[in-house]
Tab-separated table of C-alpha atoms and ligand atoms in Angstrom:
chain	number	residue	atom	x	y	z
U	1	MET	CA	19.062	-17.000	-20.753
U	2	ARG	CA	16.890	-14.930	-23.080
U	3	THR	CA	17.351	-11.303	-22.828
U	4	ARG	CA	16.885	-8.145	-25.081
U	5	ASN	CA	20.107	-7.138	-26.794
U	6	ASN	CA	19.087	-4.616	-29.273
U	7	ILE	CA	16.651	-1.740	-29.063
U	8	ARG	CA	15.250	-2.841	-32.493
U	9	GLU	CA	13.801	-5.968	-30.726
U	10	LEU	CA	11.829	-3.760	-28.235
U	11	ALA	CA	8.081	-4.188	-28.542
U	12	ILE	CA	7.806	-0.286	-28.793
U	13	MET	CA	9.924	-0.491	-32.001
U	14	THR	CA	9.158	-3.652	-34.005
U	15	GLY	CA	9.409	-6.624	-31.551
U	16	GLU	CA	6.974	-8.870	-29.844
U	17	PRO	CA	6.323	-8.372	-26.092
U	18	PHE	CA	9.247	-9.988	-24.317
U	19	PHE	CA	6.906	-11.649	-21.612
U	20	LYS	CA	4.032	-13.618	-23.004
U	21	GLU	CA	2.069	-13.230	-19.841
U	22	LYS	CA	1.795	-9.878	-18.143
U	23	LEU	CA	3.870	-9.318	-15.117
U	24	TYR	CA	1.899	-7.081	-12.435
U	25	VAL	CA	2.777	-5.206	-9.369
U	26	GLY	CA	0.812	-7.056	-6.735
U	27	ARG	CA	-0.513	-10.067	-8.593
U	28	PRO	CA	-2.083	-12.123	-5.628
U	29	ASN	CA	-0.252	-14.470	-3.466
U	30	ILE	CA	-1.974	-17.637	-2.654
U	31	GLY	CA	-1.605	-19.610	0.566
U	32	ASP	CA	-2.103	-23.469	0.935
U	33	ARG	CA	-4.909	-24.237	-1.383
U	34	LYS	CA	-5.838	-27.460	0.332
U	35	ARG	CA	-6.086	-25.659	3.667
U	36	PHE	CA	-8.289	-23.144	2.002
U	37	MET	CA	-10.625	-25.492	0.333
U	38	GLU	CA	-11.035	-27.535	3.675
U	39	ARG	CA	-11.968	-24.334	5.265
U	40	MET	CA	-14.597	-23.551	2.611
U	41	GLU	CA	-16.123	-27.004	3.146
U	42	ASP	CA	-16.402	-26.039	6.947
U	43	ILE	CA	-18.146	-22.849	6.146
U	44	LEU	CA	-20.735	-24.522	3.877
U	45	ASP	CA	-21.188	-27.278	6.400
U	46	ARG	CA	-21.504	-24.796	9.357
U	47	ARG	CA	-23.810	-22.456	7.311
U	48	TRP	CA	-22.308	-19.555	9.188
U	49	PHE	CA	-21.071	-17.245	6.427
U	50	THR	CA	-20.773	-13.889	8.177
U	51	ASN	CA	-21.649	-11.893	11.155
U	52	ASN	CA	-18.576	-12.548	13.542
U	53	GLY	CA	-18.105	-16.154	12.390
U	54	PRO	CA	-15.672	-18.591	13.970
U	55	TYR	CA	-13.019	-17.979	11.101
U	56	VAL	CA	-13.273	-14.221	11.585
U	57	GLN	CA	-12.765	-14.740	15.268
U	58	GLU	CA	-9.692	-16.967	14.772
U	59	PHE	CA	-8.329	-14.489	12.255
U	60	GLU	CA	-8.716	-11.589	14.580
U	61	ALA	CA	-7.054	-13.382	17.449
U	62	LYS	CA	-4.151	-14.614	15.415
U	63	LEU	CA	-3.563	-11.090	14.132
U	64	ALA	CA	-4.063	-9.389	17.397
U	65	SER	CA	-1.426	-11.635	18.887
U	66	PHE	CA	0.939	-11.465	15.846
U	67	VAL	CA	0.848	-7.538	16.011
U	68	GLY	CA	0.942	-7.408	19.819
U	69	VAL	CA	-2.209	-5.463	20.405
U	70	LYS	CA	-5.349	-5.879	22.597
U	71	HIS	CA	-7.791	-5.529	19.652
U	72	CYS	CA	-7.994	-6.505	16.050
U	73	ILE	CA	-11.228	-5.938	14.258
U	74	ALA	CA	-11.409	-7.441	10.745
U	75	MET	CA	-13.471	-5.581	8.056
U	76	CYS	CA	-14.650	-5.970	4.595
U	77	ASN	CA	-11.917	-3.767	3.197
U	78	ALA	CA	-9.421	-1.024	4.478
U	79	THR	CA	-11.323	1.741	2.998
U	80	ILE	CA	-14.359	1.037	5.252
U	81	ALA	CA	-11.924	0.306	8.024
U	82	LEU	CA	-10.353	3.832	7.725
U	83	GLU	CA	-13.851	5.463	7.637
U	84	ILE	CA	-15.001	3.729	10.728
U	85	ALA	CA	-11.665	4.345	12.451
U	86	VAL	CA	-11.980	8.092	11.618
U	87	ARG	CA	-15.531	8.121	13.026
U	88	GLY	CA	-14.741	6.257	16.073
U	89	LEU	CA	-11.954	8.622	16.739
U	90	GLY	CA	-14.386	11.484	16.368
U	91	LEU	CA	-12.424	13.284	13.881
U	92	ALA	CA	-14.197	16.170	12.188
U	93	GLY	CA	-13.177	19.584	10.743
U	94	GLU	CA	-9.678	19.319	9.079
U	95	VAL	CA	-7.493	16.328	9.335
U	96	ILE	CA	-3.783	16.248	7.999
U	97	VAL	CA	-2.795	13.767	5.474
U	98	PRO	CA	-0.236	13.193	2.904
U	99	SER	CA	-1.061	13.574	-0.838
U	100	PHE	CA	1.392	11.088	-1.671
U	101	THR	CA	-0.785	8.021	-0.957
U	102	PHE	CA	-3.468	5.899	-2.388
U	103	ILE	CA	-6.655	7.967	-2.938
U	104	ALA	CA	-8.661	5.988	-0.301
U	105	THR	CA	-6.681	7.662	2.458
U	106	ALA	CA	-8.189	11.037	1.434
U	107	HIS	CA	-11.636	9.719	0.527
U	108	SER	CA	-12.076	8.101	3.990
U	109	LEU	CA	-12.041	11.680	5.364
U	110	GLN	CA	-13.935	13.532	2.776
U	111	TRP	CA	-16.675	10.791	2.871
U	112	GLN	CA	-17.313	11.720	6.508
U	113	GLY	CA	-17.496	15.474	5.589
U	114	ILE	CA	-13.857	16.173	6.944
U	115	THR	CA	-11.496	18.317	4.880
U	116	PRO	CA	-8.272	16.472	4.042
U	117	VAL	CA	-5.483	18.940	4.470
U	118	PHE	CA	-2.482	17.710	2.187
U	119	CYS	CA	0.842	17.793	3.686
U	120	ASP	CA	4.360	17.380	1.759
U	121	ILE	CA	6.554	14.580	2.409
U	122	ASP	CA	10.118	14.025	3.200
U	123	PRO	CA	11.667	13.237	-0.296
U	124	SER	CA	14.292	10.720	1.204
U	125	THR	CA	11.504	8.538	3.050
U	126	HIS	CA	8.206	9.397	0.825
U	127	ASN	CA	6.430	9.738	4.303
U	128	LEU	CA	4.928	12.802	5.977
U	129	ASP	CA	7.333	15.471	6.996
U	130	PRO	CA	6.861	16.540	10.496
U	131	VAL	CA	7.958	20.018	9.974
U	132	GLN	CA	5.389	20.646	7.436
U	133	ILE	CA	2.640	19.086	9.473
U	134	GLU	CA	3.063	21.850	12.252
U	135	LYS	CA	2.520	24.478	9.755
U	136	LEU	CA	-0.801	23.192	8.659
U	137	ILE	CA	-2.452	23.031	12.063
U	138	THR	CA	-5.424	25.316	12.619
U	139	PRO	CA	-8.209	25.640	15.280
U	140	LYS	CA	-10.110	23.311	13.121
U	141	THR	CA	-7.444	20.423	12.958
U	142	THR	CA	-8.546	17.374	14.932
U	143	GLY	CA	-6.173	14.689	13.815
U	144	ILE	CA	-3.252	13.349	11.622
U	145	VAL	CA	-3.441	10.345	9.393
U	146	GLY	CA	-0.004	9.072	8.557
U	147	VAL	CA	0.672	6.531	5.972
U	148	HIS	CA	3.532	4.118	6.328
U	149	VAL	CA	4.378	4.385	2.539
U	150	TRP	CA	5.871	1.145	0.921
U	151	GLY	CA	5.627	-0.379	4.452
U	152	ARG	CA	8.360	1.774	5.721
U	153	PRO	CA	7.158	3.467	9.022
U	154	CYS	CA	6.426	7.153	9.405
U	155	GLU	CA	8.469	9.302	11.895
U	156	ILE	CA	6.156	7.626	14.537
U	157	GLU	CA	7.804	9.582	17.526
U	158	ALA	CA	7.725	12.968	15.853
U	159	LEU	CA	4.065	12.572	14.864
U	160	SER	CA	3.158	11.336	18.400
U	161	ARG	CA	4.831	14.375	19.877
U	162	ILE	CA	2.875	16.851	17.540
U	163	ALA	CA	-0.344	15.019	18.209
U	164	ASP	CA	0.131	15.304	21.892
U	165	ARG	CA	1.256	18.651	21.869
U	166	HIS	CA	-1.774	19.911	20.011
U	167	GLY	CA	-4.453	17.502	21.414
U	168	LEU	CA	-4.861	15.733	18.018
U	169	LYS	CA	-5.888	12.006	17.279
U	170	LEU	CA	-3.212	10.069	15.412
U	171	LEU	CA	-4.168	7.393	13.080
U	172	PHE	CA	-1.985	5.373	10.717
U	173	ASP	CA	-2.928	3.966	7.279
U	174	ALA	CA	-0.804	0.887	7.690
U	175	ALA	CA	-2.269	-0.644	4.434
U	176	HIS	CA	1.352	-1.311	3.103
U	177	ALA	CA	2.977	-2.326	6.447
U	178	PHE	CA	1.496	-5.578	7.626
U	179	ALA	CA	4.230	-7.679	9.422
U	180	GLY	CA	6.486	-4.704	9.571
U	181	SER	CA	8.069	-3.290	12.807
U	182	HIS	CA	9.323	-0.013	14.196
U	183	GLN	CA	12.015	0.058	17.144
U	184	GLY	CA	11.341	-3.625	17.590
U	185	LYS	CA	7.463	-3.165	17.898
U	186	MET	CA	5.221	-4.544	15.285
U	187	ILE	CA	3.299	-1.915	13.072
U	188	GLY	CA	-0.257	-1.988	14.274
U	189	GLY	CA	0.423	-0.849	17.805
U	190	PHE	CA	1.243	2.850	17.247
U	191	GLY	CA	-0.855	5.928	17.418
U	192	ASP	CA	-4.542	5.860	18.582
U	193	ALA	CA	-5.165	3.123	15.984
U	194	GLU	CA	-3.845	1.403	12.854
U	195	VAL	CA	-5.643	0.182	9.601
U	196	PHE	CA	-4.389	-2.651	7.505
U	197	SER	CA	-5.591	-3.677	3.922
U	198	PHE	CA	-5.752	-7.213	2.838
U	199	HIS	CA	-6.801	-6.427	-0.543
U	200	ALA	CA	-6.025	-8.937	-3.369
U	201	THR	CA	-3.177	-6.698	-4.611
U	202	LYS	CA	-1.334	-6.465	-1.209
U	203	PHE	CA	1.148	-9.357	-0.241
U	204	PHE	CA	-0.960	-10.759	2.476
U	205	ASN	CA	-4.640	-10.841	1.250
U	206	THR	CA	-8.136	-12.096	2.237
U	207	PHE	CA	-9.656	-11.416	-1.313
U	208	GLU	CA	-10.840	-8.111	0.017
U	209	GLY	CA	-10.380	-7.176	3.643
U	210	GLY	CA	-8.871	-4.866	6.192
U	211	ALA	CA	-8.615	-4.423	9.920
U	212	VAL	CA	-8.279	-1.934	12.646
U	213	THR	CA	-5.766	-2.546	15.399
U	214	THR	CA	-5.786	-0.664	18.617
U	215	ASP	CA	-5.028	-0.971	22.538
U	216	ASN	CA	-7.820	1.411	23.202
U	217	ASP	CA	-10.756	-0.777	24.651
U	218	GLU	CA	-13.453	1.780	24.318
U	219	LEU	CA	-12.322	2.691	20.745
U	220	ALA	CA	-12.277	-0.937	19.841
U	221	ARG	CA	-15.920	-1.431	21.421
U	222	GLN	CA	-17.350	1.534	19.395
U	223	ILE	CA	-15.668	0.258	16.072
U	224	ARG	CA	-17.007	-3.278	16.526
U	225	LEU	CA	-20.473	-1.853	16.884
U	226	MET	CA	-20.112	0.627	13.978
U	227	LYS	CA	-18.985	-2.109	11.586
U	228	ASN	CA	-22.228	-4.092	12.425
U	229	PHE	CA	-24.869	-1.243	11.944
U	230	GLY	CA	-24.356	-0.291	15.543
U	231	PHE	CA	-26.160	-3.271	16.817
U	232	ALA	CA	-25.312	-3.743	20.605
U	233	GLY	CA	-28.097	-6.458	21.072
U	234	TYR	CA	-30.694	-8.115	18.985
U	235	ASP	CA	-33.079	-5.051	18.933
U	236	GLN	CA	-30.636	-2.352	20.398
U	237	VAL	CA	-28.783	0.088	18.105
U	238	ASP	CA	-26.294	2.141	19.935
U	239	PHE	CA	-24.485	4.204	17.010
U	240	ILE	CA	-25.107	5.182	13.419
U	241	GLY	CA	-23.170	2.217	12.029
U	242	THR	CA	-22.606	0.694	8.649
U	243	ASN	CA	-21.836	-2.580	7.288
U	244	GLY	CA	-17.905	-3.260	7.564
U	245	LYS	CA	-18.168	-6.968	8.251
U	246	MET	CA	-15.529	-9.559	7.036
U	247	THR	CA	-17.015	-12.630	5.646
U	248	GLU	CA	-15.977	-16.245	6.672
U	249	VAL	CA	-14.632	-16.741	3.097
U	250	SER	CA	-12.298	-13.939	3.438
U	251	ALA	CA	-11.172	-14.896	6.881
U	252	ALA	CA	-10.465	-18.553	5.595
U	253	MET	CA	-8.276	-16.950	2.958
U	254	GLY	CA	-6.674	-14.785	5.573
U	255	LEU	CA	-5.844	-17.695	7.733
U	256	SER	CA	-4.480	-19.651	4.780
U	257	SER	CA	-2.414	-16.631	3.844
U	258	PHE	CA	-1.182	-16.290	7.364
U	259	GLU	CA	0.142	-19.794	7.594
U	260	ARG	CA	2.415	-18.830	4.452
U	261	LEU	CA	3.266	-15.305	5.600
U	262	ASP	CA	7.003	-16.073	6.159
U	263	GLU	CA	7.151	-17.697	2.639
U	264	PHE	CA	5.655	-14.530	1.135
U	265	ILE	CA	7.956	-12.208	2.919
U	266	ASP	CA	11.008	-14.410	1.953
U	267	VAL	CA	10.022	-14.416	-1.628
U	268	ASN	CA	9.495	-10.700	-1.752
U	269	HIS	CA	12.786	-10.264	0.239
U	270	ARG	CA	14.698	-12.384	-2.270
U	271	ASN	CA	13.228	-10.421	-5.237
U	272	PHE	CA	14.201	-7.152	-3.717
U	273	GLU	CA	17.574	-8.086	-3.105
U	274	HIS	CA	17.933	-9.242	-6.771
U	275	TYR	CA	16.520	-6.087	-8.127
U	276	LYS	CA	18.988	-4.314	-5.816
U	277	ARG	CA	21.890	-6.212	-7.354
U	278	GLU	CA	20.604	-5.691	-10.919
U	279	LEU	CA	20.043	-2.211	-10.636
U	280	ARG	CA	22.978	-1.136	-8.257
U	281	ASP	CA	25.251	0.437	-10.801
U	282	VAL	CA	22.589	2.031	-13.135
U	283	PRO	CA	23.059	5.868	-12.955
U	284	GLY	CA	19.921	7.781	-12.382
U	285	ILE	CA	18.005	4.867	-10.936
U	286	LYS	CA	17.369	4.952	-7.176
U	287	LEU	CA	15.765	1.813	-5.730
U	288	ILE	CA	13.748	2.622	-2.365
U	289	ASP	CA	15.732	0.488	0.344
U	290	TYR	CA	14.566	-1.625	3.068
U	291	SER	CA	17.634	-1.880	5.550
U	292	GLY	CA	18.463	-1.777	9.262
U	293	PRO	CA	17.298	-4.098	11.939
U	294	GLU	CA	13.601	-3.714	11.432
U	295	LYS	CA	11.054	-6.105	9.895
U	296	PHE	CA	9.797	-5.269	6.374
U	297	ASN	CA	7.507	-7.201	4.069
U	298	TYR	CA	9.379	-6.022	0.886
U	299	GLN	CA	6.229	-5.928	-1.189
U	300	TYR	CA	6.918	-2.912	-3.141
U	301	ILE	CA	9.883	-2.441	-5.512
U	302	VAL	CA	10.072	1.327	-5.987
U	303	ILE	CA	12.347	3.189	-8.136
U	304	GLU	CA	13.132	6.881	-8.678
U	305	ILE	CA	14.075	8.092	-12.169
U	306	ASP	CA	16.472	11.099	-12.262
U	307	GLU	CA	15.618	12.231	-15.636
U	308	GLN	CA	18.688	14.530	-15.801
U	309	ILE	CA	20.905	11.544	-15.627
U	310	THR	CA	18.935	8.803	-17.384
U	311	ARG	CA	18.066	11.385	-20.231
U	312	ILE	CA	14.749	9.523	-20.490
U	313	ASP	CA	11.661	10.284	-18.369
U	314	ARG	CA	9.718	8.122	-16.121
U	315	ASP	CA	6.601	8.016	-18.494
U	316	ARG	CA	8.596	6.931	-21.459
U	317	LEU	CA	10.251	4.077	-19.440
U	318	VAL	CA	6.762	2.957	-18.135
U	319	GLU	CA	5.523	2.787	-21.673
U	320	ILE	CA	8.485	0.813	-22.991
U	321	LEU	CA	8.158	-1.680	-20.066
U	322	GLN	CA	4.527	-2.065	-20.505
U	323	ALA	CA	4.842	-2.792	-24.138
U	324	GLU	CA	7.018	-5.661	-22.959
U	325	ASN	CA	4.081	-6.862	-20.744
U	326	VAL	CA	6.036	-5.551	-17.641
U	327	ILE	CA	3.122	-3.713	-16.131
U	328	ALA	CA	5.080	-1.194	-14.175
U	329	ARG	CA	2.962	1.523	-12.402
U	330	ARG	CA	3.274	5.224	-11.608
U	331	TYR	CA	2.404	4.810	-7.930
U	332	PHE	CA	1.133	7.302	-6.701
U	333	TYR	CA	0.406	9.412	-9.675
U	334	PRO	CA	-0.517	12.354	-9.808
U	335	GLY	CA	-0.953	12.594	-6.027
U	336	CYS	CA	-4.293	12.986	-4.245
U	337	HIS	CA	-4.307	16.824	-4.422
U	338	GLN	CA	-4.187	16.745	-8.170
U	339	MET	CA	-7.028	14.374	-8.667
U	340	GLU	CA	-10.656	15.326	-8.679
U	341	PRO	CA	-12.687	16.089	-6.478
U	342	TYR	CA	-9.705	17.431	-4.550
U	343	HIS	CA	-8.060	19.370	-7.331
U	344	SER	CA	-10.987	21.880	-7.838
U	345	HIS	CA	-11.511	22.171	-4.046
U	346	PHE	CA	-7.907	23.112	-3.256
U	347	PRO	CA	-6.401	24.418	-6.581
U	348	GLU	CA	-3.635	26.257	-4.889
U	349	CYS	CA	-2.351	23.406	-2.509
U	350	GLY	CA	0.192	22.150	-4.936
U	351	VAL	CA	2.323	25.220	-4.141
U	352	ALA	CA	2.876	23.840	-0.619
U	353	LEU	CA	3.762	20.314	-1.826
U	354	PRO	CA	7.032	20.623	-3.813
U	355	HIS	CA	8.422	17.408	-2.855
U	356	THR	CA	5.201	15.526	-3.653
U	357	GLU	CA	4.935	17.109	-7.077
U	358	ARG	CA	8.528	16.397	-7.888
U	359	LEU	CA	8.284	12.891	-6.655
U	360	VAL	CA	5.224	11.798	-8.539
U	361	LYS	CA	6.871	12.453	-11.827
U	362	ARG	CA	9.990	10.335	-10.835
U	363	VAL	CA	8.624	7.304	-9.108
U	364	MET	CA	7.506	3.858	-10.511
U	365	SER	CA	6.878	0.434	-8.853
U	366	LEU	CA	8.015	-2.779	-10.670
U	367	PRO	CA	6.370	-6.266	-10.551
U	368	THR	CA	7.184	-8.685	-7.664
U	369	GLY	CA	5.638	-11.306	-5.412
U	370	THR	CA	5.354	-15.080	-5.722
U	371	ALA	CA	4.300	-14.759	-9.461
U	372	VAL	CA	7.603	-13.242	-10.471
U	373	SER	CA	10.854	-15.393	-10.828
U	374	LEU	CA	14.425	-14.198	-10.412
U	375	GLU	CA	14.920	-14.623	-14.136
U	376	ASP	CA	12.067	-12.484	-14.910
U	377	ILE	CA	13.668	-9.846	-12.709
U	378	THR	CA	17.040	-10.251	-14.474
U	379	ALA	CA	15.025	-9.742	-17.640
U	380	ILE	CA	13.083	-6.675	-16.518
U	381	CYS	CA	16.257	-5.001	-15.212
U	382	GLY	CA	18.093	-6.059	-18.482
U	383	ILE	CA	15.417	-4.154	-20.500
U	384	ILE	CA	15.782	-1.169	-18.276
U	385	LYS	CA	19.503	-0.982	-18.700
U	386	LEU	CA	19.077	-1.504	-22.512
U	387	VAL	CA	16.840	1.449	-22.648
U	388	LEU	CA	18.792	3.662	-20.543
U	389	SER	CA	22.034	3.055	-22.521
U	390	ASN	CA	20.090	3.973	-25.620
U	391	ALA	CA	18.183	6.777	-23.913
U	392	ASP	CA	18.950	9.390	-26.554
U	393	GLN	CA	17.240	7.354	-29.329
U	394	LEU	CA	14.375	6.023	-27.252
U	395	ALA	CA	13.531	9.223	-25.543
U	396	ILE	CA	12.707	11.025	-28.790
U	397	ASN	CA	9.050	9.986	-28.922
U	398	ALA	CA	8.411	11.315	-25.280
U	399	VAL	CA	9.843	14.687	-26.520
U	400	SER	CA	7.793	14.637	-29.768
U	401	ARG	CA	4.591	13.606	-27.793
U	402	ALA	CA	4.910	16.422	-25.413
R	1	PLP	C1	-4.659	-0.508	-0.653
R	1	PLP	C2	-4.774	0.739	0.073
R	1	PLP	C3	-5.886	1.314	0.788
R	1	PLP	C4	-7.310	0.721	0.513
R	1	PLP	O1	-7.373	-0.510	0.768
R	1	PLP	P1	-8.724	-1.395	0.465
R	1	PLP	O2	-8.608	-2.675	1.215
R	1	PLP	O3	-8.395	-1.659	-1.117
R	1	PLP	O4	-9.767	-0.601	0.676
R	1	PLP	C5	-5.713	2.383	1.591
R	1	PLP	N1	-4.588	2.976	1.626
R	1	PLP	C6	-3.440	2.613	0.996
R	1	PLP	C7	-2.294	3.303	1.342
R	1	PLP	C8	-3.556	1.530	0.300
R	1	PLP	O5	-2.454	1.063	-0.459
C-alpha cells in the first residue's frame, strides 16, 4: 500500500498532495438512490411539494417512533428549528449556552434578542460543566441550551436538576446526536425539547433539514404553528410565525437516508475503530472516545493535540494535512465568544472560559463517513505519525510564522 515515508515527499515540502481528491469531514452520505428517485417521481406526480406533505408526515412519524417521543416537527434546518424552539419555550433575557459549539447555537438566541451567556466546558467531555452553569444564573436567566457535542450526551441529570431548582427551561441542541442514546433512552427525549440537524454535512441528511422533538403537547402545537407563519386555519393566524417548513424533497431524502441509517453508523463505527487502532500509541494525540453501553453515531473523529508532547502545534498539523488534501478542520475554533458579534459585546468573558480557550487551540476533526475508506485512514494516520516523528524539523515554519 502507498504511504508517505519521508518528509521530503510531503506536499508542504516538495511533493504532490497524497490524495488526488480532497477528503472532507462530513462529505454527504447517500441512501438508496433508486428509492430516492422513485420518491422524486411521486412528488412530481402528486404536485404536493411542501406544506406538510405526505413524505414530511411519514418522516416525522418514523423519527418520532425511532426516538421514542410523542412529537417530531421537521423543519428546513436546525438553526430555524432552534430559533422556533427557543421562542416556543418563551425564553428571554439571558440563556446559558456553551461557547464550544457551532455558532448557530448562539445565533439562535441572539436572533431573538436573547443574550447568550457563555459557559465553560468540562475538558474531559467537551460538554457544559454543570458547576460553572450555577455560577452564571442571574434573575434574568430563563433557560439553558445544552449541546451534545460530538454526539456524546451532556450531563443530562445534572442539567435537569439545575433547571428544576431555578425554574429554567432546558433545551438541547442535539445537532450531532441523532441515533444516540443516554441511559438506554434515545437522545431527543430529554429536557423540554431537543433539536436535530440533518444538514448535508451531518451523517444523516435531508440536504438541509432539522427537527424539534418533544413530549410536550402544547409546545409541539405552538411550534407546528410557528413554523408555518402561525397559521391555525385558512385565514386564522395565532402566533407571530416564520417559515420553517421542510420540503417534500428533503423528506424524501430523509426517508431514503433513514433506510440506510444502520449502514452509515456501521461505517462510521468501523472508521472510528480503525483511527483508534492507528493512533493508539501516538504520544500527544488523544482521540475522543465513544465507549460504554450507549448508542453512538460515531460521526466525528476528534483528536486533541498536546503540543508539549508532539512539539508541533495543531495549526501546523492541520496545514500539513490540508496540503495532502486531508481537509482536517479546527472544530470549533475559536469558540463562539471569540467570534464577532459576540467578542466585542462580551470582551471579558474569555476569562471565565479557561477550558474552552485551551481546547480550541488543541482540537481537530478528521475525515470520516462513507466516502472515506480504511486505506485512506491508514494513510492519514501514517502522515500524522511521520509528521510527529519529525516534529522538530516540520514545526519550524510554525514558529517562524508566529
Ligand atoms: C450543524 C449544527 C447546527 C446547525 O444546523 P443547520 O441544520 O445547519 O442549521 C447547530 N448546532 C450544531 C452544534 C451543529 O453542529
